[in-house]
mmCIF file of C-alpha atoms and ligand atoms in Angstrom:
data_model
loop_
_atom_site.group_PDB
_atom_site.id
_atom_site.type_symbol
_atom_site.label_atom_id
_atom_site.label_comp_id
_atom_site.label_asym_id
_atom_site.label_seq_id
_atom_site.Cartn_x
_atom_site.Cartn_y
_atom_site.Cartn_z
ATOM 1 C CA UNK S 1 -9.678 80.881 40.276
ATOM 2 C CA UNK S 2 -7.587 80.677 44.001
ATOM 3 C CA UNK S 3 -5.205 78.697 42.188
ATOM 4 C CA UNK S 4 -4.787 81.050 39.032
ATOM 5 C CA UNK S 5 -4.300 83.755 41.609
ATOM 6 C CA UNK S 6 -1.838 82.094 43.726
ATOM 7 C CA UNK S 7 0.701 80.978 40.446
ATOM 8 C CA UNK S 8 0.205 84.323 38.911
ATOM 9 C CA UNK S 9 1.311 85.751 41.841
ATOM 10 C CA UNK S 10 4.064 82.916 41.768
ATOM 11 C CA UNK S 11 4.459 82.046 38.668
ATOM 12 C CA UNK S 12 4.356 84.868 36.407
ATOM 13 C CA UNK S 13 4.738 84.643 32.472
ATOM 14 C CA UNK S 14 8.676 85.175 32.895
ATOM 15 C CA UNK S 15 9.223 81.999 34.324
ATOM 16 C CA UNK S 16 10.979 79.553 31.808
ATOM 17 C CA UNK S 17 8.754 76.583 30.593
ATOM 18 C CA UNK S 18 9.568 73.503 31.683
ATOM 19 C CA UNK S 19 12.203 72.060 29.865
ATOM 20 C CA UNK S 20 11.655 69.381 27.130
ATOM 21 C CA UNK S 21 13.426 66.970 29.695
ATOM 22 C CA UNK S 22 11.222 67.821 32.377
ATOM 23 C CA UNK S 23 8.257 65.390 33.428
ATOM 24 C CA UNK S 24 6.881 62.798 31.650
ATOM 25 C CA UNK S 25 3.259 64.598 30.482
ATOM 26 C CA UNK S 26 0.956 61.716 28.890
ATOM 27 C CA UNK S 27 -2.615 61.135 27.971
ATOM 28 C CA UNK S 28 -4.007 60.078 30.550
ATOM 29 C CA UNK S 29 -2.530 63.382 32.752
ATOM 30 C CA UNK S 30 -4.079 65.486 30.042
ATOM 31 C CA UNK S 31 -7.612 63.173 30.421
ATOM 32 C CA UNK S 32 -7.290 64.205 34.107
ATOM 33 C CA UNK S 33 -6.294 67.946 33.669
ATOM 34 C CA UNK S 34 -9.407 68.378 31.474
ATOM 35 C CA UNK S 35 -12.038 66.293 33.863
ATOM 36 C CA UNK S 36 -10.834 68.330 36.882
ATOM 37 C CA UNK S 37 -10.298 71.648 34.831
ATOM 38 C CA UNK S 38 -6.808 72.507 35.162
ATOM 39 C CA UNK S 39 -6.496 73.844 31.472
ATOM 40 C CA UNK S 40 -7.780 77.903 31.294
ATOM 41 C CA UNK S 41 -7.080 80.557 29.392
ATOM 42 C CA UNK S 42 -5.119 83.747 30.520
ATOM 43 C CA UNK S 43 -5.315 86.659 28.201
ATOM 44 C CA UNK S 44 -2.973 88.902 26.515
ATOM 45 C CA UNK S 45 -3.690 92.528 25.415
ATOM 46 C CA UNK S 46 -4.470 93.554 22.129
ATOM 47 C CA UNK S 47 -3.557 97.743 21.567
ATOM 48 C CA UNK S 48 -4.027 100.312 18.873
ATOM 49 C CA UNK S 49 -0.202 101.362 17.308
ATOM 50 C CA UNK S 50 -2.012 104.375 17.240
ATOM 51 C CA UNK S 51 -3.830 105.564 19.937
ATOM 52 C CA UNK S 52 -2.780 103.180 22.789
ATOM 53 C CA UNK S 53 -6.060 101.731 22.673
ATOM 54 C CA UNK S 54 -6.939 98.388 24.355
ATOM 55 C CA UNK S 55 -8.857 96.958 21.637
ATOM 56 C CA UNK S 56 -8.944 93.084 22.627
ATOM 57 C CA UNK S 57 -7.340 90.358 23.865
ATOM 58 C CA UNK S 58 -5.812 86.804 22.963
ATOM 59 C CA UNK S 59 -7.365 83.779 24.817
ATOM 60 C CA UNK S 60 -3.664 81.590 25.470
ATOM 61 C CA UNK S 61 -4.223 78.497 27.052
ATOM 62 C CA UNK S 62 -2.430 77.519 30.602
ATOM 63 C CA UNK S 63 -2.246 74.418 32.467
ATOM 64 C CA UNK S 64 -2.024 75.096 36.494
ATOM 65 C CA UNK S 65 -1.020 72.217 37.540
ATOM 66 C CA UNK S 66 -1.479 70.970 41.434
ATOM 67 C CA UNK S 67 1.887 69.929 41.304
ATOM 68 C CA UNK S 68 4.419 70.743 38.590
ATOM 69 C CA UNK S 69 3.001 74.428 38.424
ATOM 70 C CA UNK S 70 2.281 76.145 35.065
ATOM 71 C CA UNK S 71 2.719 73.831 32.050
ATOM 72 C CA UNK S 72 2.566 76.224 28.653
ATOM 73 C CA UNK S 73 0.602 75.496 25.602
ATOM 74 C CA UNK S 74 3.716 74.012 23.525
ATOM 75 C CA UNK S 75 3.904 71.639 26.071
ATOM 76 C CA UNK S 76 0.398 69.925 25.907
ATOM 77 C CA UNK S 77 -1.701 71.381 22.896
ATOM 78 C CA UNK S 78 0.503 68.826 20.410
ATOM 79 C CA UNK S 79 -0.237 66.388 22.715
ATOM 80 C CA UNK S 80 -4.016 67.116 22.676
ATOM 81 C CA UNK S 81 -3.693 67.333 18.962
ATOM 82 C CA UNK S 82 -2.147 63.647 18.549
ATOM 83 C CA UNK S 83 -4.529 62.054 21.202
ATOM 84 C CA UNK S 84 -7.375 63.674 19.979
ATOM 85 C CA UNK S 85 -8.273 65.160 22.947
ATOM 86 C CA UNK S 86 -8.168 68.964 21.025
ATOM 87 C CA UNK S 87 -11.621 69.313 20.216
ATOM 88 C CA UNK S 88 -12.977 68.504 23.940
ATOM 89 C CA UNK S 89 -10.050 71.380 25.004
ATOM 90 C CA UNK S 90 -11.313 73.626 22.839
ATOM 91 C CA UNK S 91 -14.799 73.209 23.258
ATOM 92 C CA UNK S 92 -14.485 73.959 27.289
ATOM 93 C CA UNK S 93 -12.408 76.894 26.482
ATOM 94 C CA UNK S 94 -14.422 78.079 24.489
ATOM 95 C CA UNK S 95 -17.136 77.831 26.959
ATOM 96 C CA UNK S 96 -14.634 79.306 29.686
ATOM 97 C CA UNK S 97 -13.442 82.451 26.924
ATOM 98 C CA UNK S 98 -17.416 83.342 26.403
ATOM 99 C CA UNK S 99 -17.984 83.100 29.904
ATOM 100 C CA UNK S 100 -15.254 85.584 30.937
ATOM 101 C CA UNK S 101 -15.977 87.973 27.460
ATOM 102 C CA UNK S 102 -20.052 87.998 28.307
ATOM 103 C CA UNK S 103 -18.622 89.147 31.904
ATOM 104 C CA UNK S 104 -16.596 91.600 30.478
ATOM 105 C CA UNK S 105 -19.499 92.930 28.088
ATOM 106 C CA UNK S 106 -21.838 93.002 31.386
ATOM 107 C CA UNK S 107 -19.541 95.607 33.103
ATOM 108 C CA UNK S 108 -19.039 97.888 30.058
ATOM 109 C CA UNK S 109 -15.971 96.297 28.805
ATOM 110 C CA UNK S 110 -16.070 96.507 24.898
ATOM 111 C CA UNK S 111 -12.890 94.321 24.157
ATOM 112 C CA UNK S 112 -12.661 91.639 21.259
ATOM 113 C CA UNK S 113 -11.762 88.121 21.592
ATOM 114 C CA UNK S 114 -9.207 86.123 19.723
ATOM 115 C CA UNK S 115 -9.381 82.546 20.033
ATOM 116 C CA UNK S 116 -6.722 79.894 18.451
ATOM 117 C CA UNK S 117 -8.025 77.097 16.484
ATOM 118 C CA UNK S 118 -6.130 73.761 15.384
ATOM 119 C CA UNK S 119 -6.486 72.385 11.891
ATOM 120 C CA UNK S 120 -8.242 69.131 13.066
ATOM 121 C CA UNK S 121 -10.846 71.650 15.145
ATOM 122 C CA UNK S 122 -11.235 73.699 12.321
ATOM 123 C CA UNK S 123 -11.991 70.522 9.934
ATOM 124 C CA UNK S 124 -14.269 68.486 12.462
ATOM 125 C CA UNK S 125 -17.287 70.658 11.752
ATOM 126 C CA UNK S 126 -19.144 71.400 14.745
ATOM 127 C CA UNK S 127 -16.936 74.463 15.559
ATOM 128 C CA UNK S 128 -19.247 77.055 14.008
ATOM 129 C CA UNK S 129 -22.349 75.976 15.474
ATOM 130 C CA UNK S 130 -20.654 75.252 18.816
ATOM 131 C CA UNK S 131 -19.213 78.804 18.477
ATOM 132 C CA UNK S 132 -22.947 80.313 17.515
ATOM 133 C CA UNK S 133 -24.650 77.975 19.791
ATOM 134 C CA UNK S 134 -22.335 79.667 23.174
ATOM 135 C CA UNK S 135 -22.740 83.104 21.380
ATOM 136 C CA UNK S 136 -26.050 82.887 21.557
ATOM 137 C CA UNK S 137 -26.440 81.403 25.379
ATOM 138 C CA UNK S 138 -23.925 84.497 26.216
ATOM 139 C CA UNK S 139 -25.712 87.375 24.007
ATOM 140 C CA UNK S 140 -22.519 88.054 22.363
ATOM 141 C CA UNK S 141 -21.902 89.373 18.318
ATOM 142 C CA UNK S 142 -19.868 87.395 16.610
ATOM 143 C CA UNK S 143 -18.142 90.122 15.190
ATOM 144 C CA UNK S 144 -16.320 90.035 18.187
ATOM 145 C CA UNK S 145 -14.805 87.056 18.211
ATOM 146 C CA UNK S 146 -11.406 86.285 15.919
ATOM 147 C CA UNK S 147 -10.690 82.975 15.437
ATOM 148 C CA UNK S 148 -7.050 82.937 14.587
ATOM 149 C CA UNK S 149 -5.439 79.844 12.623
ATOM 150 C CA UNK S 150 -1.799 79.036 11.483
ATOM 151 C CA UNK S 151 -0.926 78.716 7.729
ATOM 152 C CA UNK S 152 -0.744 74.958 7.967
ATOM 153 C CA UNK S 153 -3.691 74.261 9.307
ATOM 154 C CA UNK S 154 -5.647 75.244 5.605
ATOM 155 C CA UNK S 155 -2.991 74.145 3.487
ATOM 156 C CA UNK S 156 -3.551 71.000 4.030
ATOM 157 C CA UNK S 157 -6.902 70.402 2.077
ATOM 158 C CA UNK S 158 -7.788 74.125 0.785
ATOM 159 C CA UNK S 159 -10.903 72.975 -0.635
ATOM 160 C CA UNK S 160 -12.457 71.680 2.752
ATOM 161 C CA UNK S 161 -11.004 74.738 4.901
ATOM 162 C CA UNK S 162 -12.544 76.939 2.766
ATOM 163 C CA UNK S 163 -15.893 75.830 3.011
ATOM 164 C CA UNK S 164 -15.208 76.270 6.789
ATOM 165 C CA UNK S 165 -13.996 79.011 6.971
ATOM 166 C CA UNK S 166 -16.367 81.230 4.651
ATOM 167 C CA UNK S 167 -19.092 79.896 6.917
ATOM 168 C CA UNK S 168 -17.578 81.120 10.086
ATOM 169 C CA UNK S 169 -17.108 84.339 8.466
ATOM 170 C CA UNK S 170 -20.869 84.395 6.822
ATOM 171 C CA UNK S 171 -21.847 84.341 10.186
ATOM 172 C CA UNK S 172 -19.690 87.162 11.261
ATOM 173 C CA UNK S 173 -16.657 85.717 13.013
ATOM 174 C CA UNK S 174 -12.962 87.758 12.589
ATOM 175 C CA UNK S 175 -10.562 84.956 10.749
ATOM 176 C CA UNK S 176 -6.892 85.527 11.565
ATOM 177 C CA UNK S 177 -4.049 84.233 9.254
ATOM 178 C CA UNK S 178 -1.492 83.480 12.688
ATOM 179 C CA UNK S 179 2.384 83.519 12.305
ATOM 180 C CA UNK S 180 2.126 84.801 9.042
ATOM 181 C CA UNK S 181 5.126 84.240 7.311
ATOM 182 C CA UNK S 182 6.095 81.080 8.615
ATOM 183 C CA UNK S 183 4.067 78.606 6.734
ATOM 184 C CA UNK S 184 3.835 78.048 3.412
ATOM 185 C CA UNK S 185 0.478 80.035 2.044
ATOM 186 C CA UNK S 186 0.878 81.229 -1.289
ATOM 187 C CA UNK S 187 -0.471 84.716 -2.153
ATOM 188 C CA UNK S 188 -3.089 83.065 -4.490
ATOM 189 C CA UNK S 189 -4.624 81.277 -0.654
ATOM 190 C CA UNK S 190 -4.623 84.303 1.029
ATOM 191 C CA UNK S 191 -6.823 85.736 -1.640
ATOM 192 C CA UNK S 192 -8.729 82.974 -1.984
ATOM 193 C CA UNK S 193 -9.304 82.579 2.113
ATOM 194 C CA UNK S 194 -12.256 84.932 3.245
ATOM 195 C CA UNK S 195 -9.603 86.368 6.321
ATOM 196 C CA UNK S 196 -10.440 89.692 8.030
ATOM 197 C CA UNK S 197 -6.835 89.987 10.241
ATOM 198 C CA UNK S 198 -3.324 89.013 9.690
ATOM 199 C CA UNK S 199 -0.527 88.540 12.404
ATOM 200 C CA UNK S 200 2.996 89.010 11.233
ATOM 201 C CA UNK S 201 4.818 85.991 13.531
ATOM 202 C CA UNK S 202 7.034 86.692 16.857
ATOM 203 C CA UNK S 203 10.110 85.665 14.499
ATOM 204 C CA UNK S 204 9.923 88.918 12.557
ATOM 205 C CA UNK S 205 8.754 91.458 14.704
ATOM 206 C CA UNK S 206 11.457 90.769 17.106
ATOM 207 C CA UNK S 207 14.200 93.410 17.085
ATOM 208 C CA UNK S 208 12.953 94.165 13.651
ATOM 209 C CA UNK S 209 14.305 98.140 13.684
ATOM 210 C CA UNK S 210 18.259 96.338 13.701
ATOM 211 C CA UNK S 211 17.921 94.176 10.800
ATOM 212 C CA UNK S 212 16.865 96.158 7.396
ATOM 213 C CA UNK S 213 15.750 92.166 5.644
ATOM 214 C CA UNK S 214 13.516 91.588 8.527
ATOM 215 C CA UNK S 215 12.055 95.406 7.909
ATOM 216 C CA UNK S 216 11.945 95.125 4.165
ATOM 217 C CA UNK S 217 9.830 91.645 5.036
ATOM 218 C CA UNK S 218 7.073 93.467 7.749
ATOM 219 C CA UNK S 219 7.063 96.602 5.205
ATOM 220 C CA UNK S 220 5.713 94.976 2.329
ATOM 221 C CA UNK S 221 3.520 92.658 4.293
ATOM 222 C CA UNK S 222 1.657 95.641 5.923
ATOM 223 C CA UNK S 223 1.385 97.037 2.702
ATOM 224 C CA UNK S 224 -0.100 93.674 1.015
ATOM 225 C CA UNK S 225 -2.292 93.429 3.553
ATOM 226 C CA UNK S 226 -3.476 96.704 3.423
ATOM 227 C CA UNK S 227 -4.484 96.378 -0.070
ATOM 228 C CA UNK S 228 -6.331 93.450 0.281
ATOM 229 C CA UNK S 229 -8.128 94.975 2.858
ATOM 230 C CA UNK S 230 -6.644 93.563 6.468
ATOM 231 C CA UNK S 231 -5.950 93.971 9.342
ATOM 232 C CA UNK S 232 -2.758 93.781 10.895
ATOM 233 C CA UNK S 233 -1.378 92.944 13.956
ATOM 234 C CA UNK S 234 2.506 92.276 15.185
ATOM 235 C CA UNK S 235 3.342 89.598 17.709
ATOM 236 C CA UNK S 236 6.094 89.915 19.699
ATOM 237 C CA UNK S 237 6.680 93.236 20.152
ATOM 238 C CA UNK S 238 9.106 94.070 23.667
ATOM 239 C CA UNK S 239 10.719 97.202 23.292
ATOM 240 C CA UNK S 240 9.717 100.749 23.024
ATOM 241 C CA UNK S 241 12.061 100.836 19.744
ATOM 242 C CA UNK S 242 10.121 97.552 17.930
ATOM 243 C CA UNK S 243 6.829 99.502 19.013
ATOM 244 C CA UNK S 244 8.051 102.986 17.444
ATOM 245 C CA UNK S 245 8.868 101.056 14.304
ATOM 246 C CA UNK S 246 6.191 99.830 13.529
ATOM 247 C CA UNK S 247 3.777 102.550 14.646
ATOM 248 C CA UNK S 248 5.959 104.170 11.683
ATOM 249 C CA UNK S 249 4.810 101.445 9.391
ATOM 250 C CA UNK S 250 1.463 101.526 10.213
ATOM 251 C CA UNK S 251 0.836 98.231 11.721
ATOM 252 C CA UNK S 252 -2.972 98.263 13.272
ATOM 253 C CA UNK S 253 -2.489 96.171 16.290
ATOM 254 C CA UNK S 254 0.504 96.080 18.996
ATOM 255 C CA UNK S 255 0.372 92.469 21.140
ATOM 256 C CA UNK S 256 3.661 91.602 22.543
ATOM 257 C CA UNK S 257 5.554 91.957 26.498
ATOM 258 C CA UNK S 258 5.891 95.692 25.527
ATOM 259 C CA UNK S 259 2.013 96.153 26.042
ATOM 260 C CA UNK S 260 1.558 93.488 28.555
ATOM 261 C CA UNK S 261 1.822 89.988 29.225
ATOM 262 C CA UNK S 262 -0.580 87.071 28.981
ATOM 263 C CA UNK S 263 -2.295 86.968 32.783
ATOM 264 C CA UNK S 264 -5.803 85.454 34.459
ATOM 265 C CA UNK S 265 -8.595 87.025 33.566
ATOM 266 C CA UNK S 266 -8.860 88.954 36.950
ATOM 267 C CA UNK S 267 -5.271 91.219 36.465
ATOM 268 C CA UNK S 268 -6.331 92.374 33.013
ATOM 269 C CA UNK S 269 -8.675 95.732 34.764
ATOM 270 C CA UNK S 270 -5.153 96.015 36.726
ATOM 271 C CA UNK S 271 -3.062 96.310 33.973
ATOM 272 C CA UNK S 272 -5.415 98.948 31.699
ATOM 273 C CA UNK S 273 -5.307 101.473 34.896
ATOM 274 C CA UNK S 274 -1.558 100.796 34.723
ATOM 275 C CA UNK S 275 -1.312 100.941 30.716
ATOM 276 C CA UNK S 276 -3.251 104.144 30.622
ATOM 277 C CA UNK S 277 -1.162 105.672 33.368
ATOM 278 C CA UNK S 278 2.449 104.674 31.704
HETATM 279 P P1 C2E M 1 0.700 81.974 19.211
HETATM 280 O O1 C2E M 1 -0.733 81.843 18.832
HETATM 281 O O2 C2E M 1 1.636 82.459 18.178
HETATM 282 O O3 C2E M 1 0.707 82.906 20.504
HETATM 283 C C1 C2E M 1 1.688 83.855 20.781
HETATM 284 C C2 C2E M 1 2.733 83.304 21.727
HETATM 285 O O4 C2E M 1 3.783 84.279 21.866
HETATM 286 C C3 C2E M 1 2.228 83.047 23.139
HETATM 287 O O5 C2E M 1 2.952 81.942 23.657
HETATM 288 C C4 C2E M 1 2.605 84.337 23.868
HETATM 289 O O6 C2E M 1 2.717 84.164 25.267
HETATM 290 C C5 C2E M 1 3.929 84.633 23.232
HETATM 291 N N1 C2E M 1 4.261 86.064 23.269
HETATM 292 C C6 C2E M 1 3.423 87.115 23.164
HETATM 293 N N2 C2E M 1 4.078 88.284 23.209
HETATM 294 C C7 C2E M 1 5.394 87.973 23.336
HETATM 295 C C8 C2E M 1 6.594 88.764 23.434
HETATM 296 O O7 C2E M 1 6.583 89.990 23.405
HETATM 297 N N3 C2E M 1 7.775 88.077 23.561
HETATM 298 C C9 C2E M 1 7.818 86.723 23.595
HETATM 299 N N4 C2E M 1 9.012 86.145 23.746
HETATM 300 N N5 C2E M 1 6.703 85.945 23.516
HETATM 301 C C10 C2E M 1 5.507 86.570 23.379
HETATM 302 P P2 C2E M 1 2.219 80.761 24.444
HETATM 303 O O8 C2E M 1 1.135 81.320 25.314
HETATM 304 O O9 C2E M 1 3.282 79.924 25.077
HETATM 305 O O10 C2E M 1 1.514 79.936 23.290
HETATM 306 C C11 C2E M 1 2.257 79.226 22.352
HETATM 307 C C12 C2E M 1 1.388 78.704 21.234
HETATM 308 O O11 C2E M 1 0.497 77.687 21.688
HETATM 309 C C13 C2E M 1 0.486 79.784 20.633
HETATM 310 O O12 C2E M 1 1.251 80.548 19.732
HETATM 311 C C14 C2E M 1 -0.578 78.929 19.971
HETATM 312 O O13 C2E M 1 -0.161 78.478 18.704
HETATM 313 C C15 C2E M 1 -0.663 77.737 20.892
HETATM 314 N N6 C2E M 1 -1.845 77.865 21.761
HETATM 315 C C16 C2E M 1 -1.983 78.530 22.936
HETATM 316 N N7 C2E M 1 -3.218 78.381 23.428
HETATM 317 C C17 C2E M 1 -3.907 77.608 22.541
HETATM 318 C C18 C2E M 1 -5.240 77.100 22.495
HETATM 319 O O14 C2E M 1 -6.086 77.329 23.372
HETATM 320 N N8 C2E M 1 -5.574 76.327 21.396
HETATM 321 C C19 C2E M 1 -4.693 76.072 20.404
HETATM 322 N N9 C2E M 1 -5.095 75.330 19.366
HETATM 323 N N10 C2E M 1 -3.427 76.539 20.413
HETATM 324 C C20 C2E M 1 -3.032 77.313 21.478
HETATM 325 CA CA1 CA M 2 -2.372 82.961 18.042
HETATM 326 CA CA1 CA M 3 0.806 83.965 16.565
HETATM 327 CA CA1 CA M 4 3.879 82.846 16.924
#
C-alpha cells in the first residue's frame, strides 16, 4: 500500500506507458510480480450523466514495479493471457477487488464494482463459483458486481460463452458488453447474450460533439440499447463538451479523465469530496 502511495504520488495516470521498446517484460518477471504481489487494481469512477452521482467504479489493473515504476495493463495482461498465467491474476484480484469493495460496504460506501474478464477466464469455468465463493466470504450481493467482457472474447465459441455467461447472470452478476463497437458482435449476439450494461469504446466517445458520423454512431447505439433494455455507459469521456453531449443523448453512465482518473484505492474518498465540490 506504501508503494501505491508513493508512485501515485509520483507516478500519476498522466505519465506515458512505457514504450513498446522499453524493457524486456517476460514470464518469469510476471511469475515474480504475482508471487510477491506487485499486480493491484486502482479504480476509476463510475458517475450518473445525470445527477453527478458516483455510482461505481472500474477495477484497472497496475503493476508497481520496484524498479521500472508503473507498468499498464496493455503491457502485461496479453502476456498473462499467452502464458497462461491470466486466471491466477485474476483470481488474486479478484480477491484484492472484494477485499477493498467489502471495506467500502463496511463504512457506508454503496458503490458497484466492475471487474474485466478475459475470454480464456471467462471459458475456464471456475470463475462463477470463485466469484460466489469470495462474495460469500465478503457478505457482498452480487448484484453489485459487473463483470465486463470485450466482444471477442464470446465470439469465439457463442455456444460455450453463453452457458457462462447466463449462469453468472442467474446468480445475479451485472454482464458488460466492453468497447462496444469495436468487435465484431452481430445484433442477433447481443440479443442472444443475457447482458445487463453496455460501454460504447474510448474510440467513439472521444471528441464525439466535432464529428456528426461518430454522433450518428453513439445516437443510435444509446437508443438500441435502450430498447433492449441496457444500460449504458461512455468510456473516454475528457471534456466538459463530450460530457454535455452526451448527457443530451442520454447516456446512463459518465467514466472517462473528465470525472476522474483511475487511482489506489485510498484517493478515491479524496476525489468524491473534490467531485462533489467542482
Ligand atoms: P478497458 O477495459 O477499455 O479500460 C478503459 C481504459 O481506458 C483504461 O486503460 C483507462 O485508464 C482508460 N481511460 C479511461 N478514461 C479515459 C479517458 O478519459 N481518456 C483516455 N485517454 N483513457 C481513458 P488501462 O487502465 O490502461 O487499461 C487498458 C486495458 O487493459 C483495459 O481496457 C482492459 O481491457 C485491460 N485490463 C485492465 N485491467 C485488467 C484486468 O484486471 N483484467 C483484464 N482481463 N484486463 C484488464
Ligand atoms: Ca473494461
Ligand atoms: Ca472499455
Ligand atoms: Ca476501451
Amino acid at each position: 500500500a506504501r508503494l501505491a502511495e508513493l508512485l501515485a504520488r509520483w507516478a500519476p495516470d498522466t505519465r506515458p506507458p512505457l514504450a513498446g521498446s522499453g524493457p524486456h517484460i517476460g514470464v518469469a518477471d510476471l511469475t515474480k510480480a504475482l508471487a510477491q504481489g506487485e499486480i493491484m487494481p486502482w479504480y476509476q469512477p463510475k458517475v450518473s450523466f445525470a445527477t453527478g452521482e458516483w455510482l461505481g467504479v472500474e477495477a484497472l489493473s497496475r503493476w508497481l514495479h520496484p524498479t521500472l515504476g508503473m507498468i499498464p495493463p496493455g503491457r502485461f495482461i496479453p502476456l498473462a493471457e499467452e502464458q497462461g498465467l491470466i486466471t491466477l491474476l485474476t483470481e488474486r484480484l479478484i480477491e484484492q477487488c472484494l477485499q477493498d469493495k467489502a471495506h467500502w460496504q463496511t463504512s457506508g460506501l454503496a458503490i458497484k464494482l466492475s471487474l474485466n474478464i478475459s475470454s480464456s477466464s471467462l471459458v475456464e469455468g471456475k470463475l462463477c463459483d470463485r466469484l460466489l465463493e469470495q462474495c460469500r466470504q465478503k457478505g457482498i450481493n452480487p448484484n453489485l458486481i459487473t463483470l465486463e467482457v470485450t466482444e471477442s472474447a464470446f465470439v469465439k465459441d457463442l455456444g460455450h460463452s453463453l452457458e457462462m455467461l447466463s449462469r453468472l447472470r442467474m446468480h445475479g452478476f451485472g454482464l458488460s458488453i466492453d468497447d462496444f463497437g469495436t468487435g465484431y458482435s452481430s445484433m442477433q449476439q447481443l440479443s442472444l447474450l443475457p447482458f445487463t450494461e453496455l460501454k460504447l469504446d474510448r474510440s467513439f466517445v472521444d471528441r464525439c460533439h466535432e464529428d456528426p458520423v461518430r454522433l450518428a454512431i453513439i445516437e443510435s447505439t444509446l437508443t438500441l440499447a435502450r430498447k433492449i433494455g441496457l444500460r449504458t455507459v461512455a468510456e473516454g469521456v475528457e471534456d466538459k463538451a463530450t460530457w454535455d453531449e452526451l448527457a443530451r443523448l442520454g447516456c446512463d453512465e459518465c467514466q472517462g479523465y473528465y470525472a476522474g482518473r483511475p487511482m489506489p484505492q485510498d484517493q478515491l474518498l479524496p476525489w468524491h469530496e473534490q467531485w462533489q465540490a467542482r
